[in-house]
Amino acid sequence: EVCKGVNGLEKIVLREVRGSSAELYFYGGHVTSWKNDHGEELLFLSSKAIFKPPKAIRGGIPICFPQFGSLGPLEQHGFARNRFWSIDNDPPPFPTNSSNKAFVDLILKPSEEDMKVWPHRYEFRLRVTLGPGGDLMLTSRIRNTNTDGKPFTFTFAYHTYFSVSDVSEVRVEGLETLDYLDNLRDKERFTEQGDAITFESEFDKIYLSTPTKIAILDHEKKRTFVLRKDGLPDAVVWNPWDKKAKAMADFGDDEYKHMLCVEAAAWAIGSSKGSPRGIAQADLVHPCTGSLAASG
Ligand code: BG6
């Protein structure tokens, strides 16, 4: 179902028989809402989010492509999150089974303007699926359509903003003992200790080569989110905390307490600064999946 959203921008609503739902905008191919079958919102969306190009929507699930972060030639997190995507009327067969599920297929291709800043041709197909249990799955397939067959590399993230009751009561499990690059310390490489991750100040880390399953435990709400990922080796965890929150025009001063970003990503390996993983060879279809389930 396509309808008008904020500022007249069009959005797609997916509904599942038991009552769960999801919403996504053509602008950014951006999921802005995911509700369980009790109608409870599971994603954070800022009350100050700006639904106006070229600003990316603050909250939900921005898609960072073809560059995650600011390391590289492009604007922070690339341009996929502030382009208008289209319905993909002719999606090739998908590796994942979507029968009996509510889903939509979107596609993004570069414009001539995009080619000036990132000179590669590609087809980026995104399928957003809402499963019968209310789980949400995003599958991205990025195909290199460069006519000369020249390979390109990119970095990527599903920049998911989870809604939590109080971030200082939240634990993240699955990242213990892993290596990470600390964005707050010039991307220096450290190793995480053995305990679940908790939050008491600004947090911005890229965990390298993580397990495919990460759990976010919201103690107060008695809710657990389980993030599963495939084809996305890394994971980014971010909370701006009070000072950065105040500095962001599209984010409420106290909203940091009620969100946590845990992002399935493909970022970097190697030295402490890392170099982007090369993941798109000529004419290769690269599926990366992130699925979210909530219980409690
Ligand atoms: C996170 C990054 O993923 O996104 C942070 O690790 C960044 O460094 C944050 O501040 C938000 O980015 P943006 O561009 O949406 O404000």
CSV table of C-alpha atoms and ligand atoms in Angstrom, one decimal:
chain,number,residue,atom,x,y,z
A,1,GLU,CA,0.0,0.0,0.0
A,2,VAL,CA,1.5,3.4,-1.1
A,3,CYS,CA,0.4,6.5,0.7
A,4,LYS,CA,1.5,10.0,1.6
A,5,GLY,CA,3.8,10.4,4.5
A,6,VAL,CA,5.5,13.4,6.2
A,7,ASN,CA,5.9,16.4,3.9
A,8,GLY,CA,3.9,14.7,1.2
A,9,LEU,CA,6.8,12.2,0.6
A,10,GLU,CA,5.4,8.8,-0.5
A,11,LYS,CA,5.7,5.8,1.7
A,12,ILE,CA,4.9,2.1,1.5
A,13,VAL,CA,3.1,0.4,4.4
A,14,LEU,CA,3.5,-3.4,4.9
A,15,ARG,CA,1.0,-5.2,7.1
A,16,GLU,CA,1.0,-8.7,8.4
A,17,VAL,CA,-2.3,-10.5,9.3
A,18,ARG,CA,-1.4,-10.8,13.0
A,19,GLY,CA,-1.1,-7.0,13.3
A,20,SER,CA,2.6,-6.1,12.9
A,21,SER,CA,3.5,-3.5,10.3
A,22,ALA,CA,6.4,-1.7,8.7
A,23,GLU,CA,6.7,1.6,6.8
A,24,LEU,CA,9.3,2.7,4.3
A,25,TYR,CA,9.9,5.8,2.3
A,26,PHE,CA,10.9,5.9,-1.4
A,27,TYR,CA,13.2,8.7,-0.1
A,28,GLY,CA,16.3,6.7,1.0
A,29,GLY,CA,14.6,3.3,0.7
A,30,HIS,CA,14.4,4.2,4.3
A,31,VAL,CA,12.4,2.1,6.8
A,32,THR,CA,10.9,4.5,9.4
A,33,SER,CA,8.6,2.3,11.4
A,34,TRP,CA,8.4,-1.3,12.5
A,35,LYS,CA,5.6,-2.3,14.9
A,36,ASN,CA,4.9,-5.6,16.6
A,37,ASP,CA,1.5,-7.2,16.7
A,38,HIS,CA,0.6,-5.1,19.8
A,39,GLY,CA,1.2,-2.0,17.7
A,40,GLU,CA,4.3,-1.0,19.7
A,41,GLU,CA,6.9,0.9,17.8
A,42,LEU,CA,10.3,-0.9,17.8
A,43,LEU,CA,12.4,1.6,15.9
A,44,PHE,CA,13.4,5.0,17.1
A,45,LEU,CA,12.5,8.0,14.9
A,46,SER,CA,13.5,11.4,16.1
A,47,SER,CA,10.7,13.9,16.8
A,48,LYS,CA,12.9,16.4,15.0
A,49,ALA,CA,13.6,14.2,12.0
A,50,ILE,CA,13.7,16.3,8.8
A,51,PHE,CA,11.9,14.7,5.9
A,52,LYS,CA,13.4,16.9,3.3
A,53,PRO,CA,16.1,16.2,0.7
A,54,PRO,CA,19.1,16.3,0.9
A,55,LYS,CA,18.9,15.6,4.7
A,56,ALA,CA,18.7,11.9,5.6
A,57,ILE,CA,15.8,10.9,7.9
A,58,ARG,CA,17.0,10.7,11.6
A,59,GLY,CA,16.0,7.3,12.8
A,60,GLY,CA,14.5,4.1,11.4
A,61,ILE,CA,16.9,2.2,9.1
A,62,PRO,CA,19.0,4.5,6.9
A,63,ILE,CA,21.0,2.6,4.2
A,64,CYS,CA,24.6,3.6,4.1
A,65,PHE,CA,26.0,3.0,0.6
A,66,PRO,CA,28.4,3.1,-1.2
A,67,GLN,CA,30.4,4.5,1.8
A,68,PHE,CA,29.9,3.9,5.4
A,69,GLY,CA,31.1,6.8,7.6
A,70,SER,CA,33.3,9.7,6.5
A,71,LEU,CA,36.4,7.8,5.3
A,72,GLY,CA,36.3,8.1,1.5
A,73,PRO,CA,35.4,10.5,-1.3
A,74,LEU,CA,31.7,10.8,-0.5
A,75,GLU,CA,29.5,12.6,1.9
A,76,GLN,CA,29.1,10.9,5.3
A,77,HIS,CA,27.4,7.5,4.9
A,78,GLY,CA,27.2,7.8,1.1
A,79,PHE,CA,24.2,8.9,-0.9
A,80,ALA,CA,21.7,6.0,-1.0
A,81,ARG,CA,20.0,7.4,2.0
A,82,ASN,CA,19.1,10.7,0.3
A,83,ARG,CA,18.2,9.5,-3.1
A,84,PHE,CA,14.7,8.6,-4.3
A,85,TRP,CA,14.3,4.8,-4.9
A,86,SER,CA,11.7,3.3,-7.3
A,87,ILE,CA,9.6,0.2,-7.2
A,88,ASP,CA,11.4,-2.7,-8.8
A,89,ASN,CA,8.7,-4.2,-11.0
A,90,ASP,CA,11.0,-7.0,-12.3
A,91,PRO,CA,13.0,-8.3,-9.4
A,92,PRO,CA,15.1,-11.4,-10.3
A,93,PRO,CA,14.5,-14.5,-8.2
A,94,PHE,CA,15.5,-13.9,-4.6
A,95,PRO,CA,17.6,-16.3,-2.5
A,96,THR,CA,15.2,-15.9,0.4
A,97,ASN,CA,11.7,-17.2,0.4
A,98,SER,CA,9.1,-14.5,0.6
A,99,SER,CA,6.0,-16.5,0.0
A,100,ASN,CA,3.2,-15.8,2.6
A,101,LYS,CA,5.1,-12.7,3.7
A,102,ALA,CA,4.4,-9.0,3.1
A,103,PHE,CA,7.3,-7.5,1.1
A,104,VAL,CA,8.2,-4.8,-1.3
A,105,ASP,CA,11.1,-4.5,-3.8
A,106,LEU,CA,12.8,-1.2,-4.5
A,107,ILE,CA,15.7,-0.3,-6.8
A,108,LEU,CA,18.3,2.4,-7.0
A,109,LYS,CA,20.5,3.2,-10.0
A,110,PRO,CA,23.0,6.0,-10.3
A,111,SER,CA,22.0,9.2,-12.0
A,112,GLU,CA,24.5,11.0,-14.2
A,113,GLU,CA,25.1,13.4,-11.3
A,114,ASP,CA,25.9,10.5,-9.0
A,115,MET,CA,28.4,9.1,-11.6
A,116,LYS,CA,30.4,12.4,-11.3
A,117,VAL,CA,31.1,11.7,-7.6
A,118,TRP,CA,31.2,7.9,-7.7
A,119,PRO,CA,31.9,6.7,-11.3
A,120,HIS,CA,30.4,3.3,-11.1
A,121,ARG,CA,27.2,1.8,-12.6
A,122,TYR,CA,25.2,-0.5,-10.4
A,123,GLU,CA,21.7,-1.8,-9.6
A,124,PHE,CA,20.9,-1.9,-6.0
A,125,ARG,CA,17.9,-4.0,-5.2
A,126,LEU,CA,16.4,-3.9,-1.8
A,127,ARG,CA,13.7,-6.2,-0.6
A,128,VAL,CA,12.0,-5.4,2.7
A,129,THR,CA,10.0,-8.3,4.1
A,130,LEU,CA,7.7,-8.5,7.1
A,131,GLY,CA,7.5,-12.1,8.3
A,132,PRO,CA,4.4,-13.8,9.9
A,133,GLY,CA,6.0,-13.5,13.3
A,134,GLY,CA,6.5,-9.8,12.8
A,135,ASP,CA,10.2,-10.1,12.1
A,136,LEU,CA,11.7,-7.6,9.6
A,137,MET,CA,14.2,-8.6,7.0
A,138,LEU,CA,16.1,-6.4,4.6
A,139,THR,CA,18.0,-8.0,1.7
A,140,SER,CA,20.3,-5.9,-0.5
A,141,ARG,CA,21.7,-7.1,-3.8
A,142,ILE,CA,24.2,-4.9,-5.4
A,143,ARG,CA,25.1,-5.7,-9.0
A,144,ASN,CA,28.0,-4.1,-10.8
A,145,THR,CA,26.8,-3.0,-14.2
A,146,ASN,CA,29.9,-1.1,-15.3
A,147,THR,CA,30.1,-1.7,-19.1
A,148,ASP,CA,33.8,-2.2,-19.0
A,149,GLY,CA,33.4,-4.8,-16.3
A,150,LYS,CA,35.6,-2.8,-13.9
A,151,PRO,CA,35.2,-3.9,-10.3
A,152,PHE,CA,34.4,-1.4,-7.6
A,153,THR,CA,34.5,-1.6,-3.8
A,154,PHE,CA,32.0,-0.1,-1.4
A,155,THR,CA,31.3,-0.1,2.3
A,156,PHE,CA,27.8,-0.6,3.7
A,157,ALA,CA,25.5,-0.5,6.7
A,158,TYR,CA,21.9,-0.9,7.8
A,159,HIS,CA,22.1,1.9,10.3
A,160,THR,CA,19.3,0.6,12.5
A,161,TYR,CA,18.0,2.9,15.3
A,162,PHE,CA,16.4,0.6,18.0
A,163,SER,CA,13.9,2.1,20.3
A,164,VAL,CA,14.9,1.4,23.9
A,165,SER,CA,13.4,2.6,27.2
A,166,ASP,CA,16.6,3.8,28.8
A,167,VAL,CA,20.0,3.2,27.1
A,168,SER,CA,21.9,3.1,30.4
A,169,GLU,CA,19.9,-0.1,31.2
A,170,VAL,CA,20.5,-1.8,27.9
A,171,ARG,CA,23.0,-4.6,27.3
A,172,VAL,CA,24.3,-5.8,23.9
A,173,GLU,CA,25.5,-9.4,23.7
A,174,GLY,CA,27.6,-11.0,21.0
A,175,LEU,CA,30.4,-8.5,20.7
A,176,GLU,CA,32.4,-9.6,23.8
A,177,THR,CA,36.1,-10.1,23.2
A,178,LEU,CA,36.0,-8.8,19.7
A,179,ASP,CA,38.3,-6.2,18.1
A,180,TYR,CA,36.9,-2.8,17.3
A,181,LEU,CA,37.9,0.5,15.8
A,182,ASP,CA,37.0,3.4,18.1
A,183,ASN,CA,35.6,6.3,16.1
A,184,LEU,CA,36.0,8.5,19.2
A,185,ARG,CA,39.8,7.7,19.3
A,186,ASP,CA,40.8,8.3,15.7
A,187,LYS,CA,39.8,4.7,14.7
A,188,GLU,CA,42.4,3.2,16.9
A,189,ARG,CA,42.0,-0.6,17.3
A,190,PHE,CA,41.2,-2.1,20.6
A,191,THR,CA,39.9,-5.4,22.0
A,192,GLU,CA,36.6,-5.6,23.9
A,193,GLN,CA,36.6,-7.2,27.3
A,194,GLY,CA,34.6,-10.3,28.2
A,195,ASP,CA,31.4,-8.6,29.4
A,196,ALA,CA,28.3,-7.6,27.6
A,197,ILE,CA,28.4,-4.0,26.2
A,198,THR,CA,26.7,-1.4,28.4
A,199,PHE,CA,26.4,2.4,27.9
A,200,GLU,CA,27.2,5.3,30.2
A,201,SER,CA,28.7,7.9,27.8
A,202,GLU,CA,29.1,8.6,24.1
A,203,PHE,CA,29.7,5.4,22.1
A,204,ASP,CA,30.9,4.9,18.5
A,205,LYS,CA,32.7,1.7,17.7
A,206,ILE,CA,33.1,-0.5,14.6
A,207,TYR,CA,33.3,-4.2,15.7
A,208,LEU,CA,35.2,-6.3,13.2
A,209,SER,CA,34.2,-9.8,12.0
A,210,THR,CA,31.4,-10.3,14.5
A,211,PRO,CA,29.1,-13.4,14.9
A,212,THR,CA,26.0,-13.4,12.8
A,213,LYS,CA,23.7,-12.9,15.8
A,214,ILE,CA,23.7,-9.9,18.1
A,215,ALA,CA,21.2,-9.4,20.9
A,216,ILE,CA,20.0,-6.1,22.4
A,217,LEU,CA,18.5,-6.6,25.8
A,218,ASP,CA,16.1,-3.9,27.0
A,219,HIS,CA,15.9,-4.7,30.7
A,220,GLU,CA,13.2,-2.1,31.5
A,221,LYS,CA,10.8,-3.1,28.7
A,222,LYS,CA,11.6,-6.8,29.1
A,223,ARG,CA,12.3,-6.8,25.4
A,224,THR,CA,15.0,-8.5,23.4
A,225,PHE,CA,15.9,-7.6,19.9
A,226,VAL,CA,17.8,-10.2,17.9
A,227,LEU,CA,19.8,-8.9,14.9
A,228,ARG,CA,21.0,-11.5,12.4
A,229,LYS,CA,23.1,-10.8,9.5
A,230,ASP,CA,24.6,-12.5,6.5
A,231,GLY,CA,27.2,-11.1,4.1
A,232,LEU,CA,27.8,-8.3,6.5
A,233,PRO,CA,30.9,-9.2,8.6
A,234,ASP,CA,31.1,-6.1,10.9
A,235,ALA,CA,28.8,-4.2,13.3
A,236,VAL,CA,28.7,-0.6,14.3
A,237,VAL,CA,27.3,0.5,17.7
A,238,TRP,CA,26.5,4.2,18.2
A,239,ASN,CA,24.9,6.5,20.8
A,240,PRO,CA,25.7,10.2,20.6
A,241,TRP,CA,25.0,10.9,24.3
A,242,ASP,CA,24.1,14.4,25.6
A,243,LYS,CA,26.7,16.7,24.0
A,244,LYS,CA,26.5,15.4,20.5
A,245,ALA,CA,22.7,15.1,20.8
A,246,LYS,CA,22.5,18.9,21.5
A,247,ALA,CA,24.8,19.6,18.5
A,248,MET,CA,22.4,17.8,16.1
A,249,ALA,CA,19.6,19.9,14.7
A,250,ASP,CA,17.4,17.0,13.8
A,251,PHE,CA,17.7,15.2,17.2
A,252,GLY,CA,16.0,16.1,20.5
A,253,ASP,CA,18.4,16.9,23.4
A,254,ASP,CA,17.2,14.0,25.5
A,255,GLU,CA,16.4,11.5,22.8
A,256,TYR,CA,19.7,9.7,23.1
A,257,LYS,CA,18.3,8.0,26.2
A,258,HIS,CA,15.7,6.2,24.1
A,259,MET,CA,17.7,4.9,21.1
A,260,LEU,CA,20.7,2.7,20.3
A,261,CYS,CA,22.1,2.1,16.9
A,262,VAL,CA,23.3,-1.4,16.2
A,263,GLU,CA,24.3,-1.6,12.6
A,264,ALA,CA,25.0,-4.7,10.4
A,265,ALA,CA,27.9,-3.5,8.3
A,266,ALA,CA,30.6,-4.3,5.9
A,267,TRP,CA,33.5,-2.0,6.7
A,268,ALA,CA,37.2,-2.8,7.0
A,269,ILE,CA,39.9,-5.3,7.8
A,270,GLY,CA,43.6,-5.1,8.1
A,271,SER,CA,45.6,-2.4,9.8
A,272,SER,CA,44.3,-0.2,12.6
A,273,LYS,CA,42.8,2.2,10.1
A,274,GLY,CA,41.6,-0.6,7.9
A,275,SER,CA,40.9,-0.5,4.2
A,276,PRO,CA,37.5,-1.1,2.8
A,277,ARG,CA,36.6,-4.7,2.1
A,278,GLY,CA,36.4,-5.3,-1.6
A,279,ILE,CA,33.0,-6.9,-2.0
A,280,ALA,CA,31.6,-6.1,-5.4
A,281,GLN,CA,33.4,-7.7,-8.3
A,282,ALA,CA,32.4,-7.2,-11.9
A,283,ASP,CA,28.8,-8.4,-12.5
A,284,LEU,CA,28.6,-10.0,-9.1
A,285,VAL,CA,25.3,-10.0,-7.2
A,286,HIS,CA,26.1,-9.6,-3.6
A,287,PRO,CA,23.3,-10.4,-1.1
A,288,CYS,CA,23.5,-8.9,2.3
A,289,THR,CA,20.7,-9.6,4.7
A,290,GLY,CA,19.9,-8.1,8.0
A,291,SER,CA,16.9,-9.4,9.9
A,292,LEU,CA,15.4,-8.2,13.1
A,293,ALA,CA,13.2,-10.0,15.6
A,294,ALA,CA,11.8,-8.6,18.8
A,295,SER,CA,10.3,-10.6,21.7
A,296,GLY,CA,9.0,-9.6,25.1
B,1,BG6,C1,27.3,6.2,13.1
B,1,BG6,C2,28.7,6.6,13.0
B,1,BG6,O1,27.1,5.0,12.4
B,1,BG6,O2,26.5,7.2,12.5
B,1,BG6,C3,28.9,7.9,13.8
B,1,BG6,O3,29.5,5.6,13.6
B,1,BG6,C4,27.9,9.0,13.2
B,1,BG6,O4,30.2,8.4,13.7
B,1,BG6,C5,26.5,8.4,13.2
B,1,BG6,O5,28.0,10.2,14.0
B,1,BG6,C6,25.4,9.4,12.7
B,1,BG6,O6,25.8,9.8,11.4
B,1,BG6,P1,24.9,10.8,10.6
B,1,BG6,O7,25.6,11.2,9.4
B,1,BG6,O8,23.5,10.1,10.3
B,1,BG6,O9,24.7,12.0,11.5
